[in-house]
Backbone as a ProteinNet text record, in pm:
[ID]
protein_1_A
[PRIMARY]
XXXXXXXXXXXXXXXXXXXXXXXXXXXXXXXXXXXXXXXXXXXXXXXXXXXXXXXXXXXXXXXXXXXXXXXXXXXXX
[TERTIARY]
-2238.7	-2189.4	-2116.8	-2107.8	-2046.3	-1897	-1848	-1704.5	-1665.1	-1539	-1488	-1553.7	-1614	-1679.3	-1826.9	-1888.2	-2030.5	-2053.7	-1953.8	-1967.4	-1957.9	-2023.9	-2020.6	-1886.7	-1810.8	-1682.3	-1705.8	-1651.3	-1666	-1545.8	-1424.9	-1302.1	-1193.1	-1115.1	-992.3	-885.4	-768.4	-654.2	-525.3	-419.9	-286.1	-219.6	-173.1	-105.4	42.2	122.1	266.8	313.5	318.6	366.3	509.4	544.6	678.6	785.4	882.9	994	966.2	846	812.5	837.8	890.1	913.9	792	704.2	584.8	460.6	366.9	242.9	156	69.6	-29.4	-164.8	-232	-366.8	-463.1	-538.6	-630.8	-773.2	-855.8	-995.6	-1084.1	-1195.3	-1296.5	-1429.5	-1494	-1621.6	-1727.7	-1852.3	-1964.1	-1980	-1994.4	-2008.9	-2154	-2181.1	-2315.6	-2426.8	-2401.2	-2506.3	-2524.3	-2434.8	-2437.4	-2413	-2361.1	-2331.6	-2181.2	-2101.7	-1957.2	-1885.6	-1757.3	-1675.6	-1592	-1558.4	-1457.8	-1337.3	-1222.3	-1098.3	-1012.7	-965.6	-875.8	-753.6	-635.4	-510.8	-417.1	-347.4	-251.5	-128.6	-10.8	114	140.5	139.3	153.9	291.8	295	420	458.7	381.1	407.7	278.2	289.3	169.9	128.6	140.6	110	-23.4	-127.3	-260.3	-337.1	-432.8	-517.6	-647.2	-749.2	-879.5	-927	-1001.3	-1057.3	-1183.5	-1262.5	-1385.9	-1363.4	-1433.5	-1451	-1599	-1641.7	-1780.8	-1783.4	-1817.7	-1818.5	-1924.6	-2038.2	-2146.8	-2105.8	-2057	-2019.5	-1895.1	-1806.7	-1685.7	-1719.9	-1830.5	-1873.6	-1942.4	-1993.2	-2071.9	-1990.9	-1894.8	-1825.8	-1675	-1618.4	-1473.6	-1439.2	-1313.5	-1265.7	-1204.3	-1230.1	-1165.8	-1098.8	-972.8	-896	-885.2	-866.8	-854.4	-986.7	-1020.9	-1149.1	-1171	-1063.9	-1077.7	-1107.4	-1111.6	-1138.5	-1026.8	-1022.3	-931.4	-973.8	-1105.1	-1161.2	-1306.5	-1356	-1495.2	-1535.7	-1658.4	-1705.2	-1772.8	-1753.6	-1825.5	-1868.8	-1982	-2032.5	-1943.6	-1927.6	-1844.5	-1915.1
93.6	-43.1	-74.2	-198.5	-243	-212.5	-160.4	-135.9	-163.4	-136.7	-170.7	-92.8	21.6	97.4	62.8	3.2	-31.5	-179.9	-263.4	-407.5	-434.3	-538	-575.4	-642.1	-582.1	-637.5	-752.1	-868.4	-986	-1001.8	-976.3	-999.3	-904.7	-851.7	-778.8	-825.3	-853.4	-887	-859.7	-831.1	-819.5	-955.4	-1006	-1135.5	-1114.3	-1198.7	-1191.7	-1320.8	-1321.6	-1441.8	-1473.6	-1599.2	-1639.2	-1574	-1513.2	-1450.5	-1309.1	-1259.4	-1125.1	-1022	-908.1	-799.4	-709.5	-708.5	-624.7	-711.3	-665.1	-742	-730.3	-826.3	-824.2	-797	-690.7	-660.4	-752.7	-829.6	-928.6	-887	-864.4	-826.5	-932.4	-963.2	-1050.6	-975.8	-967.8	-899.6	-997.6	-967.9	-1045.9	-1013.2	-1114.8	-1090.3	-1051.7	-1002.1	-953.5	-1057.1	-1184.4	-1285.9	-1329.5	-1286.6	-1315.6	-1463.2	-1539.5	-1681.1	-1709.4	-1612.3	-1630.1	-1510.4	-1497.5	-1388.8	-1323.4	-1198	-1125.8	-1114.7	-1157	-1148.2	-1038.4	-947.5	-841.1	-845	-847.8	-847.1	-741.7	-673.8	-570.5	-583	-582.4	-583	-439.4	-415.5	-280.1	-224.6	-100.2	-34.9	-55.3	-133.3	-158.5	-138.1	-126.3	-112.9	-250.2	-349.7	-487.6	-524.9	-539.7	-570.2	-652.6	-727.6	-804.9	-841.8	-867.3	-908.6	-1026.4	-1115.5	-1228.6	-1276.9	-1353	-1408.5	-1547.9	-1580	-1718.3	-1749.3	-1729.5	-1749.3	-1767.3	-1885	-1911.9	-1831.1	-1807.5	-1733.6	-1588.6	-1518.3	-1377.1	-1360.8	-1457.5	-1451.9	-1448	-1510	-1512.1	-1382	-1306.8	-1186.9	-1057.9	-1052.5	-927.4	-933.9	-815.9	-794.5	-690.2	-690.1	-590.1	-474.2	-353.9	-233.5	-168.8	-135.8	-77.8	72.7	141.1	286	350.7	455.6	525.9	572.8	596.8	638.2	523.6	402.7	284.6	182.8	83.2	-28.8	-100.9	-127.4	-199.1	-158.7	-188.8	-164.3	-272.1	-320.4	-422.1	-357.8	-419.5	-379.1	-505	-496.6	-611.7	-639.5	-769.2	-808.6	-774.2
64	59.1	190.4	221.2	346.2	347.1	460.4	475.9	620.1	651.4	784	897.3	867.8	974.3	988.8	887.5	895.2	922.7	900.4	926.3	1076.3	1120.8	1262.6	1294.3	1384.9	1426.9	1525	1494.1	1579.1	1671.3	1618.2	1694	1646.6	1740.7	1708.8	1804.5	1750.7	1835.9	1761	1836	1779.4	1791.5	1680.2	1679.9	1652.4	1710.5	1691.3	1625.5	1490	1421.7	1463.7	1466.5	1511	1423.6	1489.1	1419.5	1370.8	1390	1342.5	1451.9	1412.4	1506.9	1522.5	1421.5	1424.5	1440.8	1521.5	1536	1411.1	1394.6	1287.9	1351	1304.7	1353	1279.6	1355.1	1299	1335	1231.3	1249.8	1186.8	1251.8	1194.4	1197.5	1080.9	1066.8	1017.9	1047.5	995.9	847	763.7	620.1	588.4	467.3	433.9	452.7	427.4	441.8	587	673.5	817.9	852.1	755.3	779.7	779.7	739.4	733	791.9	757.7	813	705	729.4	652.9	744.7	697.7	774.2	712.2	795.5	751.2	840.4	778.9	855.1	798.4	887.9	849.4	937.5	875.8	950.8	993.3	1123.3	1174	1143.2	1097.6	1061.5	916.1	842.3	700.9	622.4	492	408.1	355.7	439.6	403.8	467.2	384.9	435.5	333.9	383.7	293.8	363.6	283.8	334.8	251	314.2	241.6	312.3	240.3	294.6	349.1	454	497.5	475.6	351.3	311	159	114	-29.7	-103.8	-41.5	-105.4	-133.9	-33.1	-49.1	-136.4	-133.6	-215.5	-364.5	-402.2	-542.8	-584.1	-488	-517.5	-507.3	-414	-381.5	-404.9	-429.4	-434.1	-328.7	-285.5	-190.9	-266.1	-215.9	-266.1	-146.3	-158.9	-48.1	-64.7	45.4	41.2	73.4	2.8	18.2	161.6	236.9	375.2	470.2	419.9	500.9	479.8	567.7	544.4	417.6	407	292.5	272.7	154.5	121	21.3	27.2	-66.1	-185.7	-301.4	-420.8	-495.6	-560.8	-635.6	-755.2	-785.6	-901.5	-1029.7
[MASK]
+++++++++++++++++++++++++++++++++++++++++++++++++++++++++++++++++++++++++++++

């Protein structure tokens, strides 16, 4: 199944939200249908992370699973 190491990485950057002492790692990956994006963000130095779709089609088909040696992995709903 698609995960952070097998998905095509489109963009990576460290962002510094206003007032934050720690940067946020921002990743954008190509989603399975190749028409949208998967966004993954993690606050560096904390266990605060989340992933979401910018694709209505894939959002209806897949859920995110965290861990498993990866940042995230997709599984069918």
